[in-house]
Amino acid sequence: MEKKLIRRRRLKNALFQGALISIIVFSILILLLLLYQVFKVGLSHLSLSFITSMPSRFAARAGIASALAGSIWTISLTILFAIPLGVGTALYLEEYANKKSWFTKILEINIANLAGVPAIVYGMLGLAVFVRFLNFQRSILSGALTLALLILPVIIVASQEALKSVPSTLKEGSYALGVSKWQTITGVVLPYSLPGILTGSILAVSRAMGEAAPLIMIGAAGYIGFMPKSPLDSFTVLPIQIFNWTSRPQAEFQDIAATGIIVLLVLLLTMNAIAIVLRNKYQNRMD
Amino acid sequence: MKIICNNINFYYGSNHALTDLNLNIEENKITALIGPSGCGKSTFIRTLNRMYEHIPKTKITGEIFLDGENILTDSYDLAELRKKVGLVFQKPNPFPKSIYENVIYGPKKHGLKNKDALDTLVEKSLRKAALWSEVKDKLNKSALELSGGQQQRLCIARCLAVEPEVLLMDEPTSALDPQGTLKIEELFHTLKEYYSIVVVTHSMQQAARVSDQTAFFLNGEIIETGTTDDIFTNPKDQRTNDYITGRFS
Amino acid sequence: MKRKLKKREFLIEKLLILFAGITIVTTLAIVLTLFGETFQFFKEVPILDFLTGKTWAPTLVPKSFGVLPLLVGTLMIAVFSSIISLPLGLGSAIYLSEYAKTRTRKIIKPILELLAGIPSIVYGFFALTFITPLIRQILPQTQVFNVASASIAVGIMTLPMVASLCEDAMMAVPNSVRNGAYALGSTKMEVALKIIIPSTKSSIASAFVLAISRAIGETMIVAIAAGQSPVLTFNPLESIQTMTGFMVNMSLGEISQGTLEYKTVFAVGTMLFFMTLIMNLIARGILYRNRERY
């Protein structure tokens, strides 16, 4: 009787484990299917001329040059704005702020809430503040500022985690030599936490690179026939170009949308891979 | 006298950690602070370079004179104080940088940029810390590759590189094996020619071996001070006697 | 020299406070811009018509501003995507924290992170060109743009978030808690269901709420795969329009400031902002109230 019960419990456990494994297999399968679908549809159009050509009314001649340039411009500026602001805020919160003051508490609650605000709402903020109020128009600058605010909370939180991991004995070692706070931050704290900060920042930036919604809100164009030359030029980015092609009824445009996705994914995967390598190196050192 | 402490009281929040301490530190002598753990030795040593300022809600009253100047006043520059009064920690805490960079960290932050001067300083500091011969061929290797004892001597060299006058050591050998401990203890004798040293130790044998003066701490108070010989052979206070004969610890 | 150094330290601290303050300014700016335009909107459209009207036709004549079709569309996406993301995310978390060996975990976690890192535009493409044809093969009456396909894609996209939030909480349960149960002869399943899930239930609940909030704010997948027809329906095989879908659709054309269209976008955006804000506050409230202590 008891043996039977144990056997039943073991069987249940095995079934449960089987169910969980199928969930994992399902996730992996989806990822593979997604990549397969994109490559099956898009790979045949991938060529050098696709990357160097402007978009066109004819799918066969269309390329992503202006969108790729727009993405690179926008992301570079986003990095320029978001990383100093994010790391600076994290430094303030971890190294300077009095953890118990109401100002710090409000800051932290506010940052947590900002992290949950949908991307498209940042687009509305960008439209009202950068495009209209500051009159930057529908420019790369407006787009980069919008994306910077969008990923700021992610960078702050990741940097805070990295800063928390710096052993206090190292900071004390520096202070004991008569070295000032900021010098200790640049001399010990930042070098130690840099891999963690970089990992978080790269992941955040790659998220910004895949965003279309906020940039559509600020009025980034769907069609740009020239290469952007300054931050005040109008622009489009890869995700918007892909969206534009996907939403056309003709099948040829959906094919080149997939080709565009391949380019976007290669860029993102490269960034992600760098982040993962950095983190592994970092974790090994911590062990 | 190198340092004179008058009526030091120290508080962590509402916790009265040190009560009415008076202690003189002689120049070019080694002063050992002994006493059971939690008696305030480490807290006290950190008042001598104002390390407590990095801990929130601490308060200190009294006077500490270094060469006749009160270091507890706001006008006494913290960087100057810590350059003059170096601190070596319980656990070796080298920076995750090369041996060379560890030694020049302090001087560089204080504005020394000349490469030759830095090189000379590195050799001089490492020699004084009795580490030069062991590391001179691998100055660019990570400090974390050194043994525990070598790391601690590197931390001492790092301290010496800013050219202090007083060295505070907070149980500098408690994390080391006997060999590492021996090396550091030998080092004490050469270092006291140049520096006034205050060492916190949990080992009475160590205090007896290395120090000239000893102060016995109990519950945040100094029970007895005197020459090391007197304290260990002829203690005046019953509690000192109990402690050094191992009746409580 | 010393004075200069002190001054620099002081200025740096002030600069960092200023940086931190930008996050507050951002929130204020979001609230102010949304409120401003929305206030203007309600001067022209009665708030009751907006909240209870069943017809959404802001650009047609006669105009109609009943937001219910958009709201129902959005909620359908949220509900149907949860059917995928919540159980699968929770299941993945249990597997990773209770069953998987360290090495397996090291392989699976990056895969989940990759899933999380794929842009929503790619999921949108996948939904339209793969999931939708698949559904239409099984249920031919399905429309080209439909709720089901978009929901599945949104569910897959939010799955990794649920998994990682739940897993973090489960990994934080100390082994001593598990070992007590194993010592009594419990199977892994019994430990997972009777000990791990109950002791992390607030983290799980909070992860679920956050996932639903993410689904509500998701834009590109629904803009591509769910359609642009604001009809009030509960049929997941039909085309709808979500709040975010409407906002994107309006922005694709030129809308100039001051027009009713412009204000309409902000009114819908305000509603979206508040829905997600409330859910995020709920999620954090749950965590804060029942912080797991060991």
CSV table of N, CA and C in Angstrom, one decimal, chain A residues 143-196:
chain,number,residue,atom,x,y,z
A,143,GLY,N,15.0,62.4,-30.9
A,143,GLY,CA,14.9,60.9,-30.8
A,143,GLY,C,15.8,60.4,-29.7
A,144,ALA,N,17.1,60.8,-29.8
A,144,ALA,CA,18.1,60.4,-28.9
A,144,ALA,C,17.7,60.8,-27.4
A,145,LEU,N,17.3,62.0,-27.3
A,145,LEU,CA,16.9,62.4,-25.9
A,145,LEU,C,15.8,61.6,-25.4
A,146,THR,N,14.8,61.3,-26.2
A,146,THR,CA,13.6,60.5,-25.8
A,146,THR,C,14.1,59.1,-25.4
A,147,LEU,N,14.9,58.5,-26.2
A,147,LEU,CA,15.4,57.1,-25.9
A,147,LEU,C,16.3,57.2,-24.7
A,148,ALA,N,17.0,58.2,-24.5
A,148,ALA,CA,17.9,58.3,-23.3
A,148,ALA,C,17.1,58.3,-22.0
A,149,LEU,N,16.0,59.1,-22.0
A,149,LEU,CA,15.1,59.1,-20.8
A,149,LEU,C,14.5,57.7,-20.6
A,150,LEU,N,14.1,57.1,-21.8
A,150,LEU,CA,13.5,55.8,-21.7
A,150,LEU,C,14.4,54.7,-21.0
A,151,ILE,N,15.7,54.7,-21.3
A,151,ILE,CA,16.6,53.7,-20.8
A,151,ILE,C,17.3,54.1,-19.5
A,152,LEU,N,17.1,55.4,-19.1
A,152,LEU,CA,17.8,55.9,-17.9
A,152,LEU,C,17.5,55.1,-16.7
A,153,PRO,N,16.2,54.7,-16.4
A,153,PRO,CA,16.0,53.9,-15.2
A,153,PRO,C,16.7,52.6,-15.2
A,154,VAL,N,16.8,52.0,-16.4
A,154,VAL,CA,17.5,50.7,-16.5
A,154,VAL,C,18.9,50.8,-16.1
A,155,ILE,N,19.6,51.8,-16.7
A,155,ILE,CA,21.0,52.1,-16.5
A,155,ILE,C,21.2,52.4,-15.0
A,156,ILE,N,20.4,53.2,-14.4
A,156,ILE,CA,20.6,53.6,-13.0
A,156,ILE,C,20.5,52.3,-12.2
A,157,VAL,N,19.5,51.5,-12.3
A,157,VAL,CA,19.3,50.3,-11.5
A,157,VAL,C,20.5,49.4,-11.6
A,158,ALA,N,20.9,49.1,-12.9
A,158,ALA,CA,22.0,48.2,-13.1
A,158,ALA,C,23.3,48.8,-12.5
A,159,SER,N,23.5,50.1,-12.7
A,159,SER,CA,24.8,50.7,-12.1
A,159,SER,C,24.7,50.6,-10.6
A,160,GLN,N,23.6,50.8,-10.0
A,160,GLN,CA,23.5,50.7,-8.5
A,160,GLN,C,23.9,49.3,-8.1
A,161,GLU,N,23.4,48.3,-8.8
A,161,GLU,CA,23.8,47.0,-8.4
A,161,GLU,C,25.3,46.8,-8.5
A,162,ALA,N,25.9,47.3,-9.6
A,162,ALA,CA,27.3,47.1,-9.7
A,162,ALA,C,28.1,47.9,-8.6
A,163,LEU,N,27.6,49.1,-8.3
A,163,LEU,CA,28.3,49.9,-7.3
A,163,LEU,C,28.2,49.2,-5.9
A,164,LYS,N,27.0,48.6,-5.7
A,164,LYS,CA,26.8,47.9,-4.4
A,164,LYS,C,27.8,46.8,-4.2
A,165,SER,N,28.3,46.2,-5.3
A,165,SER,CA,29.2,45.1,-5.2
A,165,SER,C,30.6,45.5,-4.8
A,166,VAL,N,31.0,46.7,-4.8
A,166,VAL,CA,32.3,47.2,-4.5
A,166,VAL,C,32.5,47.0,-3.0
A,167,PRO,N,33.5,46.2,-2.6
A,167,PRO,CA,33.7,45.9,-1.2
A,167,PRO,C,34.1,47.2,-0.4
A,168,SER,N,33.5,47.4,0.7
A,168,SER,CA,33.8,48.7,1.5
A,168,SER,C,35.2,48.7,1.9
A,169,THR,N,35.9,47.6,2.1
A,169,THR,CA,37.3,47.6,2.5
A,169,THR,C,38.2,48.3,1.5
A,170,LEU,N,37.8,48.2,0.2
A,170,LEU,CA,38.6,48.9,-0.8
A,170,LEU,C,38.5,50.4,-0.7
A,171,LYS,N,37.2,50.8,-0.5
A,171,LYS,CA,37.0,52.3,-0.4
A,171,LYS,C,37.7,52.8,0.9
A,172,GLU,N,37.6,52.0,2.0
A,172,GLU,CA,38.3,52.5,3.2
A,172,GLU,C,39.8,52.5,3.0
A,173,GLY,N,40.3,51.6,2.2
A,173,GLY,CA,41.8,51.6,1.9
A,173,GLY,C,42.2,52.8,1.2
A,174,SER,N,41.3,53.3,0.4
A,174,SER,CA,41.6,54.5,-0.4
A,174,SER,C,41.5,55.8,0.5
A,175,TYR,N,40.4,55.8,1.3
A,175,TYR,CA,40.2,56.9,2.2
A,175,TYR,C,41.3,57.1,3.2
A,176,ALA,N,41.8,55.9,3.7
A,176,ALA,CA,42.9,55.9,4.7
A,176,ALA,C,44.2,56.5,4.2
A,177,LEU,N,44.3,56.6,2.8
A,177,LEU,CA,45.5,57.2,2.3
A,177,LEU,C,45.3,58.7,2.1
A,178,GLY,N,44.2,59.2,2.6
A,178,GLY,CA,43.9,60.7,2.5
A,178,GLY,C,43.3,61.0,1.1
A,179,VAL,N,42.9,60.0,0.4
A,179,VAL,CA,42.3,60.3,-0.9
A,179,VAL,C,40.9,60.7,-0.8
A,180,SER,N,40.5,61.7,-1.6
A,180,SER,CA,39.1,62.3,-1.4
A,180,SER,C,38.1,61.3,-2.0
A,181,LYS,N,36.8,61.7,-1.7
A,181,LYS,CA,35.7,60.8,-2.1
A,181,LYS,C,35.6,60.6,-3.6
A,182,TRP,N,35.7,61.7,-4.3
A,182,TRP,CA,35.6,61.6,-5.8
A,182,TRP,C,36.8,60.9,-6.4
A,183,GLN,N,37.9,61.2,-5.8
A,183,GLN,CA,39.1,60.5,-6.3
A,183,GLN,C,39.0,59.0,-6.0
A,184,THR,N,38.4,58.6,-4.9
A,184,THR,CA,38.2,57.2,-4.6
A,184,THR,C,37.2,56.6,-5.6
A,185,ILE,N,36.2,57.4,-5.9
A,185,ILE,CA,35.3,56.9,-6.9
A,185,ILE,C,35.9,56.6,-8.2
A,186,THR,N,36.7,57.6,-8.7
A,186,THR,CA,37.4,57.3,-10.0
A,186,THR,C,38.5,56.3,-9.9
A,187,GLY,N,39.2,56.3,-8.7
A,187,GLY,CA,40.4,55.4,-8.6
A,187,GLY,C,40.0,54.0,-8.3
A,188,VAL,N,39.0,53.7,-7.5
A,188,VAL,CA,38.7,52.4,-7.0
A,188,VAL,C,37.3,51.9,-7.4
A,189,VAL,N,36.3,52.8,-7.1
A,189,VAL,CA,34.9,52.3,-7.2
A,189,VAL,C,34.5,52.1,-8.6
A,190,LEU,N,34.8,53.0,-9.5
A,190,LEU,CA,34.4,52.9,-10.9
A,190,LEU,C,35.2,51.8,-11.6
A,191,PRO,N,36.5,51.7,-11.5
A,191,PRO,CA,37.2,50.6,-12.1
A,191,PRO,C,36.7,49.2,-11.7
A,192,TYR,N,36.3,49.1,-10.4
A,192,TYR,CA,35.9,47.8,-9.9
A,192,TYR,C,34.5,47.5,-10.5
A,193,SER,N,33.6,48.5,-10.6
A,193,SER,CA,32.2,48.2,-11.0
A,193,SER,C,32.0,48.4,-12.5
A,194,LEU,N,33.0,48.7,-13.2
A,194,LEU,CA,32.9,49.0,-14.6
A,194,LEU,C,32.2,47.9,-15.4
A,195,PRO,N,32.7,46.6,-15.2
A,195,PRO,CA,32.1,45.6,-16.0
A,195,PRO,C,30.6,45.5,-15.8
A,196,GLY,N,30.2,45.6,-14.5
A,196,GLY,CA,28.8,45.5,-14.2
A,196,GLY,C,28.0,46.6,-14.8
